[in-house]
Amino acid sequence: MPPAAAPLSGLPPGAHSFALAGEALAALPSGALWWPAGALLCVSDLHFGTAARQARFGAAPLPPYEVRETLAQLDADLAATAARRVVCLGDSFDDAGASARLDADDRLWLLRLMAGRDWTWIAGNHDPAPLDLPGAHRAALVAGALTFRHIAQADAGPGEVSGHYHPKARLPGAPGFRRPCFLIDGARAILPAYGRFTGGLDCTAPALCDLMGPGALAVLTGARARAIPMPRAAPAAPRPRRSSGV
Amino acid sequence: MLARAADPATLLVAPTGGGKTLAGFLPTLAELSERPGPGLHTLYLSPLKALTADIARNLRAPVEGAGLAIRIEDRTGDTGQTQRKRQRADPPHILLTTPESLALMLSYEDAGRTFAGLRRVVVDEIHALADSKRGDLLTLGLARLQRLAPGLRRVGLSATVEDPPALARFLARHPHPCQILFADPGPPPDIAMLDAGDPPPWAGGGGRYAVRAVLDAVRRHRTTLIFHNTRAQAELFFQALWMANDEGLPIGIHHGSLARDQRARVEAALAAGQLRAVVCTGTLDLGIDWGDVDLVIQVGAPKNVKRLVQRIGRANHRYNAPSKALLVPANRFEVVECAAALDAVREGTLDGEPRGPGPRDVLCQHILATAAAGPFAADDLYAEVTTAGPYAALSRAAFDACLDFAATGGYALRAYDRWQRLVCRGGLWGLRDPRSAARIRQNLGTIVGTETVAVRLRGRGAPLGEVEEDFAATLTPGDTFLIGGEVVRYEGLRELTVEVTRAPGRDPKVAVFNGTKFSTSTLLTDRILGLFAAGAWPGLPAHTADWLALQARVSRLPEPGRLLVESFPHDGREQTVIYGFAGRNAMQTLGLLLTKEMEAEGLAPLGFVATDYATLVWGLEAVPDIVPLLDPDRLRAGLEGWLAGNAVMKRTFRNAAIVAGLIERQNQGTRKTGRQATFSADILYDALRRHDPGHLLLEVTREEAMRGLVDFGRIEAMLARVGGRIDHLRLRRVTPLAAPLLLEPGRVPVEGKGRERLADAAAARLLAEAGLA
């Protein structure tokens, strides 16, 4: 179970604060992770260029505006937190060529956000090679008690922050309420996808259940960050028959 | 017919079964027997593939009997490649085909040669085509044909319709006149409500309570057609019928989700008189003489008097005998609707909403198809298109916008090379890349079905039928559902096929196909309101009359020219019912708009459900005054402003995008799954809304929103009729009229502060249970 965090002051509205390996962190409603002590904002799985790729591969022709929407959200989070460091946790671009294909305006916007900030691109499975963009390019980054990498390692020490899975969770007792979510358990945090048009993996999937320790929380994104005990796969048949005592 | 043979256009209106199809061919046979020259003489177009094959058979017999050297062939999507090619190079005298096949033939480079000598075109069941985009595309095809064969004469054959002159304008070359011939309507039908003994249930559809009585009626007749409004209801009823069929009467089922050869078997058995009854949907509405049918049963509200009359005509497909029909209301409200429909049929009134001008997405498709056939001048095509009835009033600017869309995809999509499809060279528009012709041809037609996936028994090849992909996506292994009258167990999805095993004796989890539900017509809802106003109901069964009397006592009944709204608490929520009587689609849209306004007012709505008669909204706060929420300007602004985020609007957009050729239904043989297509269409729609709100296809979507699935026009008409005479009653508990709505399926959840509040409560409760709060 994640130890209760000392309440952080000056957080963006709707954030959920928690502790990871002793560091006080906040899960923002947008899906970004904010570490005030390091002045560090971390976002995962931006998947820039996913619309253009879908258009190239015969799906509907999507105007490449999803980049702009993701950038607008990032811009807002950077403004709200005044972050000095940014970590993009991998799969920032949908494929190796996507950064080169960025629309000129979008590229300019991204460079403006990067200007004056310590910016790290972590390699992901979609964008393993260094990008043709400024900033540091790394497989993983260690900062304080935290380790940032794209895919969680089963045997990682405490303080691992990762992405990759695009976890989503339902809110039991609120039918139809399903959101991208953080998964946190005091030793590890898995971030939701920050980009638009990215699918998701339900957090009841075995891959996620195996990674997260007992007492893990799911923090649902949306109008505000909402923490609930992480929903896990219901035991196999017979399905529990419960009357909805709602 | 012979006397009118030389007229440029003739419309023949005759009731079902009047032998009008053969009448349409008389001038052709007369001319061909006098001058049997080579080449195509007559083109016959029908909405149904099955009808073309049937007519071809019926026509060959007399022709061969008379020893005439007249070649008659049919051509549909099922005709082989070789034969199709030959038909273009060496056409028969009479070619029987569908509007879609005509569009395809016209898109080939040799269309001019194929149709050069064409003299006559016969459009059968034209009333069924004129109601949809298929008909609009057809009129554009006729305009094209007329250019290729200037002497072409047009004949339309129609069942009884409410506005024959409108249909005549649809058929004829604008502004040519069109003669209308009326056949003897025959004796009035023998039609009544079925007395099942038990009263129908309060809510729901399907009419299973009446299975015994229906079976009795089947027993007393030779052949009975049992019509249902949806496939799911047909399946359920068929199963219930079999459970009660102790004598083992031969009864079949027929609907659009069943495998083709299974349907063909039922059709053959029906025509051969081997079946006592067939449970069916609209698939048996049209054409073909289905053998010795002497009784038609309509289960569920008829929704539309015109269609009911045409269905009734299925019984006794002979001219001088009255058709016999029984109506089976599926719930209490439908008893009232059935009574109203019976009155309308007896009085001979028919419903019908006038259709607006020809939709532009269809025109975009026609422009692309025309370019596939060869280069054209914009002026010529514009002149040609405006001779088609639905496009007679098309402005040049609107035409140019469609041409621009066909050429470039529109402003937001100019960046994409693949949507640069037409170029203007030397004053003529043509394909930029000739290879794109194949792609354009693959996407012709205006029927955009819900995407379906095949259902097969695991380990065995034979398909059982198809289910809608949305439904398939909701299944998890172990779920059971009905198809072809048997219960099957879902095992898994494999390569776009649903694999199932037989699961006899299990309870089915049934498909609910909301998309196929019709709206009750204005004529019928008006008549229902008129019936309420009577104040006493000797014509209604006692159970229903008592129910209405109770409603009048504890609240009041809806009245013509006024709008009744009831609010009451129930089940821990604040409930509000608006008795708008504007048909299911409009009432659904009203639910969406109203909950949006309620959200803005902080009333925390949680969801709504709509029927043809009413919309029920529930939320966390009581609605203090409905009047400002129902302000027409406010609702209109809501429709404009909030076009986004709504699945119905997205589906409307998707259909238009497919028709206009923006999204492909097939991609060189590889079929995209419907889920993918819907997903990309949704994203495209959102993106266009945000970044190119004036895009042609968004305009088309807004236009469609006035009718069809959104049907906003009917909300506006209702509010205009009401003109502020709104009676909002605050009651302490559920009223008799509102009670069935609480049981109605198809509840739509609303995202907003209400749900956020519930989510907060749920999260807090979970944390407390886990000892974390």
PDB file of C-alpha atoms in Angstrom, chain B residues 345-570:
ATOM      1  CA  VAL B 345     -56.322   2.234 -42.766  1.00  0.00           C
ATOM      2  CA  ARG B 346     -60.118   2.178 -42.737  1.00  0.00           C
ATOM      3  CA  GLU B 347     -60.258   5.825 -43.696  1.00  0.00           C
ATOM      4  CA  GLY B 348     -57.627   5.354 -46.379  1.00  0.00           C
ATOM      5  CA  THR B 349     -55.218   8.012 -45.118  1.00  0.00           C
ATOM      6  CA  LEU B 350     -51.511   7.447 -45.694  1.00  0.00           C
ATOM      7  CA  ASP B 351     -48.526   9.046 -44.028  1.00  0.00           C
ATOM      8  CA  GLY B 352     -45.378  10.402 -45.577  1.00  0.00           C
ATOM      9  CA  GLU B 353     -42.943  13.153 -44.870  1.00  0.00           C
ATOM     10  CA  PRO B 354     -41.903  15.268 -47.840  1.00  0.00           C
ATOM     11  CA  ARG B 355     -38.251  14.725 -48.672  1.00  0.00           C
ATOM     12  CA  GLY B 356     -35.893  17.652 -48.971  1.00  0.00           C
ATOM     13  CA  PRO B 357     -33.648  18.343 -51.949  1.00  0.00           C
ATOM     14  CA  GLY B 358     -31.235  15.647 -53.145  1.00  0.00           C
ATOM     15  CA  PRO B 359     -28.403  15.122 -50.662  1.00  0.00           C
ATOM     16  CA  ARG B 360     -24.984  16.358 -51.713  1.00  0.00           C
ATOM     17  CA  ASP B 361     -23.007  13.341 -50.559  1.00  0.00           C
ATOM     18  CA  VAL B 362     -24.826  11.334 -53.238  1.00  0.00           C
ATOM     19  CA  LEU B 363     -23.939  14.003 -55.787  1.00  0.00           C
ATOM     20  CA  CYS B 364     -20.261  13.784 -54.774  1.00  0.00           C
ATOM     21  CA  GLN B 365     -20.334  10.055 -55.411  1.00  0.00           C
ATOM     22  CA  HIS B 366     -22.002  10.612 -58.777  1.00  0.00           C
ATOM     23  CA  ILE B 367     -19.335  13.144 -59.767  1.00  0.00           C
ATOM     24  CA  LEU B 368     -16.553  10.697 -58.936  1.00  0.00           C
ATOM     25  CA  ALA B 369     -18.309   7.886 -60.820  1.00  0.00           C
ATOM     26  CA  THR B 370     -18.849  10.123 -63.832  1.00  0.00           C
ATOM     27  CA  ALA B 371     -15.144  10.999 -63.847  1.00  0.00           C
ATOM     28  CA  ALA B 372     -14.357   7.286 -63.758  1.00  0.00           C
ATOM     29  CA  ALA B 373     -16.315   6.877 -67.008  1.00  0.00           C
ATOM     30  CA  GLY B 374     -14.433   9.692 -68.719  1.00  0.00           C
ATOM     31  CA  PRO B 375     -13.618  13.425 -68.647  1.00  0.00           C
ATOM     32  CA  PHE B 376     -16.512  15.869 -68.409  1.00  0.00           C
ATOM     33  CA  ALA B 377     -17.076  19.614 -68.547  1.00  0.00           C
ATOM     34  CA  ALA B 378     -18.421  21.118 -65.330  1.00  0.00           C
ATOM     35  CA  ASP B 379     -21.093  23.105 -67.202  1.00  0.00           C
ATOM     36  CA  ASP B 380     -22.407  19.976 -68.943  1.00  0.00           C
ATOM     37  CA  LEU B 381     -22.569  17.913 -65.794  1.00  0.00           C
ATOM     38  CA  TYR B 382     -24.298  20.701 -63.900  1.00  0.00           C
ATOM     39  CA  ALA B 383     -26.927  21.004 -66.646  1.00  0.00           C
ATOM     40  CA  GLU B 384     -27.422  17.247 -66.613  1.00  0.00           C
ATOM     41  CA  VAL B 385     -27.647  16.893 -62.831  1.00  0.00           C
ATOM     42  CA  THR B 386     -30.347  19.555 -62.558  1.00  0.00           C
ATOM     43  CA  THR B 387     -32.628  17.517 -64.828  1.00  0.00           C
ATOM     44  CA  ALA B 388     -32.909  14.968 -61.981  1.00  0.00           C
ATOM     45  CA  GLY B 389     -35.999  15.773 -59.911  1.00  0.00           C
ATOM     46  CA  PRO B 390     -34.332  15.867 -56.480  1.00  0.00           C
ATOM     47  CA  TYR B 391     -31.516  18.092 -57.816  1.00  0.00           C
ATOM     48  CA  ALA B 392     -33.639  20.416 -59.955  1.00  0.00           C
ATOM     49  CA  ALA B 393     -33.099  23.327 -57.545  1.00  0.00           C
ATOM     50  CA  LEU B 394     -29.366  22.712 -56.992  1.00  0.00           C
ATOM     51  CA  SER B 395     -27.446  25.991 -57.223  1.00  0.00           C
ATOM     52  CA  ARG B 396     -24.292  26.256 -59.292  1.00  0.00           C
ATOM     53  CA  ALA B 397     -22.327  27.223 -56.184  1.00  0.00           C
ATOM     54  CA  ALA B 398     -23.497  24.078 -54.370  1.00  0.00           C
ATOM     55  CA  PHE B 399     -22.553  21.986 -57.392  1.00  0.00           C
ATOM     56  CA  ASP B 400     -19.105  23.604 -57.540  1.00  0.00           C
ATOM     57  CA  ALA B 401     -18.560  22.893 -53.842  1.00  0.00           C
ATOM     58  CA  CYS B 402     -19.316  19.207 -54.455  1.00  0.00           C
ATOM     59  CA  LEU B 403     -16.978  19.188 -57.437  1.00  0.00           C
ATOM     60  CA  ASP B 404     -14.256  20.769 -55.303  1.00  0.00           C
ATOM     61  CA  PHE B 405     -14.771  18.182 -52.588  1.00  0.00           C
ATOM     62  CA  ALA B 406     -14.597  15.356 -55.129  1.00  0.00           C
ATOM     63  CA  ALA B 407     -11.420  16.889 -56.548  1.00  0.00           C
ATOM     64  CA  THR B 408      -9.512  17.659 -53.341  1.00  0.00           C
ATOM     65  CA  GLY B 409     -11.286  16.241 -50.286  1.00  0.00           C
ATOM     66  CA  GLY B 410     -11.962  19.760 -49.006  1.00  0.00           C
ATOM     67  CA  TYR B 411      -9.860  22.345 -47.214  1.00  0.00           C
ATOM     68  CA  ALA B 412      -8.739  20.348 -44.194  1.00  0.00           C
ATOM     69  CA  LEU B 413      -7.680  17.365 -46.281  1.00  0.00           C
ATOM     70  CA  ARG B 414      -5.833  19.125 -49.095  1.00  0.00           C
ATOM     71  CA  ALA B 415      -2.564  18.069 -47.491  1.00  0.00           C
ATOM     72  CA  TYR B 416      -3.341  14.440 -48.250  1.00  0.00           C
ATOM     73  CA  ASP B 417      -2.207  13.366 -51.636  1.00  0.00           C
ATOM     74  CA  ARG B 418      -4.587  10.445 -51.910  1.00  0.00           C
ATOM     75  CA  TRP B 419      -7.650  12.684 -51.767  1.00  0.00           C
ATOM     76  CA  GLN B 420      -6.494  14.767 -54.708  1.00  0.00           C
ATOM     77  CA  ARG B 421      -8.591  12.762 -57.102  1.00  0.00           C
ATOM     78  CA  LEU B 422      -9.752  14.971 -59.968  1.00  0.00           C
ATOM     79  CA  VAL B 423      -7.840  17.444 -62.091  1.00  0.00           C
ATOM     80  CA  CYS B 424      -9.062  19.874 -64.737  1.00  0.00           C
ATOM     81  CA  ARG B 425      -7.168  19.508 -68.008  1.00  0.00           C
ATOM     82  CA  GLY B 426      -8.138  21.688 -70.968  1.00  0.00           C
ATOM     83  CA  GLY B 427     -11.535  22.513 -69.461  1.00  0.00           C
ATOM     84  CA  LEU B 428     -12.409  18.875 -68.754  1.00  0.00           C
ATOM     85  CA  TRP B 429     -12.428  17.255 -65.327  1.00  0.00           C
ATOM     86  CA  GLY B 430     -10.967  13.792 -65.100  1.00  0.00           C
ATOM     87  CA  LEU B 431      -9.267  11.361 -62.758  1.00  0.00           C
ATOM     88  CA  ARG B 432      -5.806  12.465 -61.740  1.00  0.00           C
ATOM     89  CA  ASP B 433      -4.775   8.831 -61.580  1.00  0.00           C
ATOM     90  CA  PRO B 434      -6.758   6.449 -63.827  1.00  0.00           C
ATOM     91  CA  ARG B 435      -6.059   3.619 -61.390  1.00  0.00           C
ATOM     92  CA  SER B 436      -8.352   5.234 -58.832  1.00  0.00           C
ATOM     93  CA  ALA B 437     -11.363   4.286 -61.026  1.00  0.00           C
ATOM     94  CA  ALA B 438     -11.374   0.773 -59.566  1.00  0.00           C
ATOM     95  CA  ARG B 439     -11.475   2.189 -56.067  1.00  0.00           C
ATOM     96  CA  ILE B 440     -14.319   4.552 -56.904  1.00  0.00           C
ATOM     97  CA  ARG B 441     -16.326   1.698 -58.421  1.00  0.00           C
ATOM     98  CA  GLN B 442     -15.837  -0.429 -55.327  1.00  0.00           C
ATOM     99  CA  ASN B 443     -17.432   2.254 -53.199  1.00  0.00           C
ATOM    100  CA  LEU B 444     -20.491   2.957 -55.344  1.00  0.00           C
ATOM    101  CA  GLY B 445     -23.958   2.773 -53.869  1.00  0.00           C
ATOM    102  CA  THR B 446     -25.662   4.488 -50.977  1.00  0.00           C
ATOM    103  CA  ILE B 447     -26.547   1.555 -48.758  1.00  0.00           C
ATOM    104  CA  VAL B 448     -24.357   1.823 -45.709  1.00  0.00           C
ATOM    105  CA  GLY B 449     -25.251  -1.135 -43.597  1.00  0.00           C
ATOM    106  CA  THR B 450     -24.255  -1.605 -40.038  1.00  0.00           C
ATOM    107  CA  GLU B 451     -21.096  -3.628 -40.254  1.00  0.00           C
ATOM    108  CA  THR B 452     -21.746  -7.269 -39.577  1.00  0.00           C
ATOM    109  CA  VAL B 453     -19.671 -10.338 -38.876  1.00  0.00           C
ATOM    110  CA  ALA B 454     -20.472 -13.896 -39.890  1.00  0.00           C
ATOM    111  CA  VAL B 455     -21.524 -16.468 -37.293  1.00  0.00           C
ATOM    112  CA  ARG B 456     -20.272 -20.031 -37.730  1.00  0.00           C
ATOM    113  CA  LEU B 457     -20.426 -23.222 -35.741  1.00  0.00           C
ATOM    114  CA  ARG B 458     -16.973 -24.004 -34.400  1.00  0.00           C
ATOM    115  CA  GLY B 459     -15.305 -26.782 -36.377  1.00  0.00           C
ATOM    116  CA  ARG B 460     -17.972 -26.821 -39.072  1.00  0.00           C
ATOM    117  CA  GLY B 461     -18.001 -24.575 -42.101  1.00  0.00           C
ATOM    118  CA  ALA B 462     -21.632 -23.652 -42.629  1.00  0.00           C
ATOM    119  CA  PRO B 463     -22.437 -20.063 -41.653  1.00  0.00           C
ATOM    120  CA  LEU B 464     -25.546 -19.584 -39.531  1.00  0.00           C
ATOM    121  CA  GLY B 465     -25.896 -15.913 -40.373  1.00  0.00           C
ATOM    122  CA  GLU B 466     -24.514 -12.572 -39.310  1.00  0.00           C
ATOM    123  CA  VAL B 467     -24.711 -10.313 -36.297  1.00  0.00           C
ATOM    124  CA  GLU B 468     -23.906  -6.649 -36.033  1.00  0.00           C
ATOM    125  CA  GLU B 469     -20.323  -6.026 -35.128  1.00  0.00           C
ATOM    126  CA  ASP B 470     -21.260  -3.751 -32.236  1.00  0.00           C
ATOM    127  CA  PHE B 471     -23.213  -6.625 -30.782  1.00  0.00           C
ATOM    128  CA  ALA B 472     -20.382  -9.102 -31.371  1.00  0.00           C
ATOM    129  CA  ALA B 473     -18.054  -6.738 -29.514  1.00  0.00           C
ATOM    130  CA  THR B 474     -20.215  -6.943 -26.389  1.00  0.00           C
ATOM    131  CA  LEU B 475     -19.993 -10.746 -26.204  1.00  0.00           C
ATOM    132  CA  THR B 476     -17.674 -12.588 -23.887  1.00  0.00           C
ATOM    133  CA  PRO B 477     -17.044 -16.335 -24.192  1.00  0.00           C
ATOM    134  CA  GLY B 478     -19.908 -18.237 -22.625  1.00  0.00           C
ATOM    135  CA  ASP B 479     -22.572 -15.685 -23.580  1.00  0.00           C
ATOM    136  CA  THR B 480     -25.562 -17.084 -25.398  1.00  0.00           C
ATOM    137  CA  PHE B 481     -27.674 -15.555 -28.118  1.00  0.00           C
ATOM    138  CA  LEU B 482     -30.296 -16.486 -30.672  1.00  0.00           C
ATOM    139  CA  ILE B 483     -29.688 -16.890 -34.346  1.00  0.00           C
ATOM    140  CA  GLY B 484     -31.772 -18.758 -36.907  1.00  0.00           C
ATOM    141  CA  GLY B 485     -34.090 -19.721 -34.064  1.00  0.00           C
ATOM    142  CA  GLU B 486     -31.503 -21.639 -32.065  1.00  0.00           C
ATOM    143  CA  VAL B 487     -29.559 -20.692 -28.978  1.00  0.00           C
ATOM    144  CA  VAL B 488     -25.811 -20.655 -29.493  1.00  0.00           C
ATOM    145  CA  ARG B 489     -22.896 -20.088 -27.154  1.00  0.00           C
ATOM    146  CA  TYR B 490     -20.216 -17.573 -28.044  1.00  0.00           C
ATOM    147  CA  GLU B 491     -16.771 -19.183 -28.105  1.00  0.00           C
ATOM    148  CA  GLY B 492     -14.594 -16.519 -29.651  1.00  0.00           C
ATOM    149  CA  LEU B 493     -13.902 -14.211 -32.539  1.00  0.00           C
ATOM    150  CA  ARG B 494     -11.640 -15.510 -35.259  1.00  0.00           C
ATOM    151  CA  GLU B 495     -10.760 -13.597 -38.407  1.00  0.00           C
ATOM    152  CA  LEU B 496     -13.964 -11.573 -38.454  1.00  0.00           C
ATOM    153  CA  THR B 497     -16.068 -14.645 -37.761  1.00  0.00           C
ATOM    154  CA  VAL B 498     -17.971 -15.278 -34.570  1.00  0.00           C
ATOM    155  CA  GLU B 499     -17.414 -18.889 -33.552  1.00  0.00           C
ATOM    156  CA  VAL B 500     -20.241 -20.501 -31.641  1.00  0.00           C
ATOM    157  CA  THR B 501     -21.385 -23.877 -30.385  1.00  0.00           C
ATOM    158  CA  ARG B 502     -24.976 -25.042 -30.006  1.00  0.00           C
ATOM    159  CA  ALA B 503     -26.432 -24.462 -26.561  1.00  0.00           C
ATOM    160  CA  PRO B 504     -29.968 -25.844 -26.592  1.00  0.00           C
ATOM    161  CA  GLY B 505     -32.047 -25.166 -23.529  1.00  0.00           C
ATOM    162  CA  ARG B 506     -30.029 -22.165 -22.375  1.00  0.00           C
ATOM    163  CA  ASP B 507     -31.502 -18.705 -21.918  1.00  0.00           C
ATOM    164  CA  PRO B 508     -30.346 -16.416 -24.694  1.00  0.00           C
ATOM    165  CA  LYS B 509     -28.743 -13.050 -24.101  1.00  0.00           C
ATOM    166  CA  VAL B 510     -30.381 -11.260 -26.965  1.00  0.00           C
ATOM    167  CA  ALA B 511     -29.147  -8.707 -29.433  1.00  0.00           C
ATOM    168  CA  VAL B 512     -30.851  -5.350 -29.201  1.00  0.00           C
ATOM    169  CA  PHE B 513     -30.582  -3.673 -32.560  1.00  0.00           C
ATOM    170  CA  ASN B 514     -31.493  -0.092 -31.746  1.00  0.00           C
ATOM    171  CA  GLY B 515     -30.327   1.126 -35.126  1.00  0.00           C
ATOM    172  CA  THR B 516     -33.066  -0.612 -37.075  1.00  0.00           C
ATOM    173  CA  LYS B 517     -35.963   0.839 -35.169  1.00  0.00           C
ATOM    174  CA  PHE B 518     -38.318   3.011 -37.172  1.00  0.00           C
ATOM    175  CA  SER B 519     -39.975   6.133 -35.874  1.00  0.00           C
ATOM    176  CA  THR B 520     -43.741   6.300 -35.619  1.00  0.00           C
ATOM    177  CA  SER B 521     -45.031   8.626 -38.329  1.00  0.00           C
ATOM    178  CA  THR B 522     -46.484  12.054 -37.632  1.00  0.00           C
ATOM    179  CA  LEU B 523     -49.833  10.916 -38.977  1.00  0.00           C
ATOM    180  CA  LEU B 524     -49.980   8.120 -36.402  1.00  0.00           C
ATOM    181  CA  THR B 525     -48.786  10.154 -33.411  1.00  0.00           C
ATOM    182  CA  ASP B 526     -51.347  12.841 -34.292  1.00  0.00           C
ATOM    183  CA  ARG B 527     -54.036  10.204 -34.429  1.00  0.00           C
ATOM    184  CA  ILE B 528     -52.977   8.804 -31.052  1.00  0.00           C
ATOM    185  CA  LEU B 529     -53.269  12.261 -29.499  1.00  0.00           C
ATOM    186  CA  GLY B 530     -56.687  12.574 -31.132  1.00  0.00           C
ATOM    187  CA  LEU B 531     -57.678   9.252 -29.598  1.00  0.00           C
ATOM    188  CA  PHE B 532     -56.603  10.400 -26.121  1.00  0.00           C
ATOM    189  CA  ALA B 533     -58.721  13.514 -26.519  1.00  0.00           C
ATOM    190  CA  ALA B 534     -61.861  11.391 -27.001  1.00  0.00           C
ATOM    191  CA  GLY B 535     -62.052  10.973 -23.212  1.00  0.00           C
ATOM    192  CA  ALA B 536     -63.794   7.598 -23.443  1.00  0.00           C
ATOM    193  CA  TRP B 537     -62.465   4.611 -25.316  1.00  0.00           C
ATOM    194  CA  PRO B 538     -65.115   2.042 -26.165  1.00  0.00           C
ATOM    195  CA  GLY B 539     -63.004   0.895 -29.116  1.00  0.00           C
ATOM    196  CA  LEU B 540     -60.022  -0.030 -26.954  1.00  0.00           C
ATOM    197  CA  PRO B 541     -59.646  -3.223 -24.910  1.00  0.00           C
ATOM    198  CA  ALA B 542     -60.739  -2.669 -21.283  1.00  0.00           C
ATOM    199  CA  HIS B 543     -57.207  -3.055 -19.847  1.00  0.00           C
ATOM    200  CA  THR B 544     -55.958  -0.190 -21.984  1.00  0.00           C
ATOM    201  CA  ALA B 545     -59.041   2.012 -21.549  1.00  0.00           C
ATOM    202  CA  ASP B 546     -58.749   1.628 -17.743  1.00  0.00           C
ATOM    203  CA  TRP B 547     -55.072   2.536 -17.879  1.00  0.00           C
ATOM    204  CA  LEU B 548     -55.794   5.757 -19.782  1.00  0.00           C
ATOM    205  CA  ALA B 549     -58.677   6.629 -17.431  1.00  0.00           C
ATOM    206  CA  LEU B 550     -56.383   6.188 -14.431  1.00  0.00           C
ATOM    207  CA  GLN B 551     -53.771   8.450 -16.032  1.00  0.00           C
ATOM    208  CA  ALA B 552     -56.466  11.103 -16.618  1.00  0.00           C
ATOM    209  CA  ARG B 553     -57.392  10.883 -12.948  1.00  0.00           C
ATOM    210  CA  VAL B 554     -53.949  11.054 -11.263  1.00  0.00           C
ATOM    211  CA  SER B 555     -52.328  13.369 -13.809  1.00  0.00           C
ATOM    212  CA  ARG B 556     -53.667  14.197 -17.251  1.00  0.00           C
ATOM    213  CA  LEU B 557     -53.471  12.817 -20.765  1.00  0.00           C
ATOM    214  CA  PRO B 558     -51.343  14.396 -23.496  1.00  0.00           C
ATOM    215  CA  GLU B 559     -53.432  16.646 -25.758  1.00  0.00           C
ATOM    216  CA  PRO B 560     -53.043  17.812 -29.343  1.00  0.00           C
ATOM    217  CA  GLY B 561     -51.502  21.293 -29.502  1.00  0.00           C
ATOM    218  CA  ARG B 562     -50.167  21.117 -25.910  1.00  0.00           C
ATOM    219  CA  LEU B 563     -47.131  19.484 -24.348  1.00  0.00           C
ATOM    220  CA  LEU B 564     -47.454  17.444 -21.170  1.00  0.00           C
ATOM    221  CA  VAL B 565     -44.408  17.169 -18.892  1.00  0.00           C
ATOM    222  CA  GLU B 566     -44.409  15.199 -15.621  1.00  0.00           C
ATOM    223  CA  SER B 567     -41.772  15.305 -12.866  1.00  0.00           C
ATOM    224  CA  PHE B 568     -41.646  12.923  -9.919  1.00  0.00           C
ATOM    225  CA  PRO B 569     -39.072  11.238  -7.690  1.00  0.00           C
ATOM    226  CA  HIS B 570     -38.433   7.536  -8.179  1.00  0.00           C
TER     227      HIS B 570
END
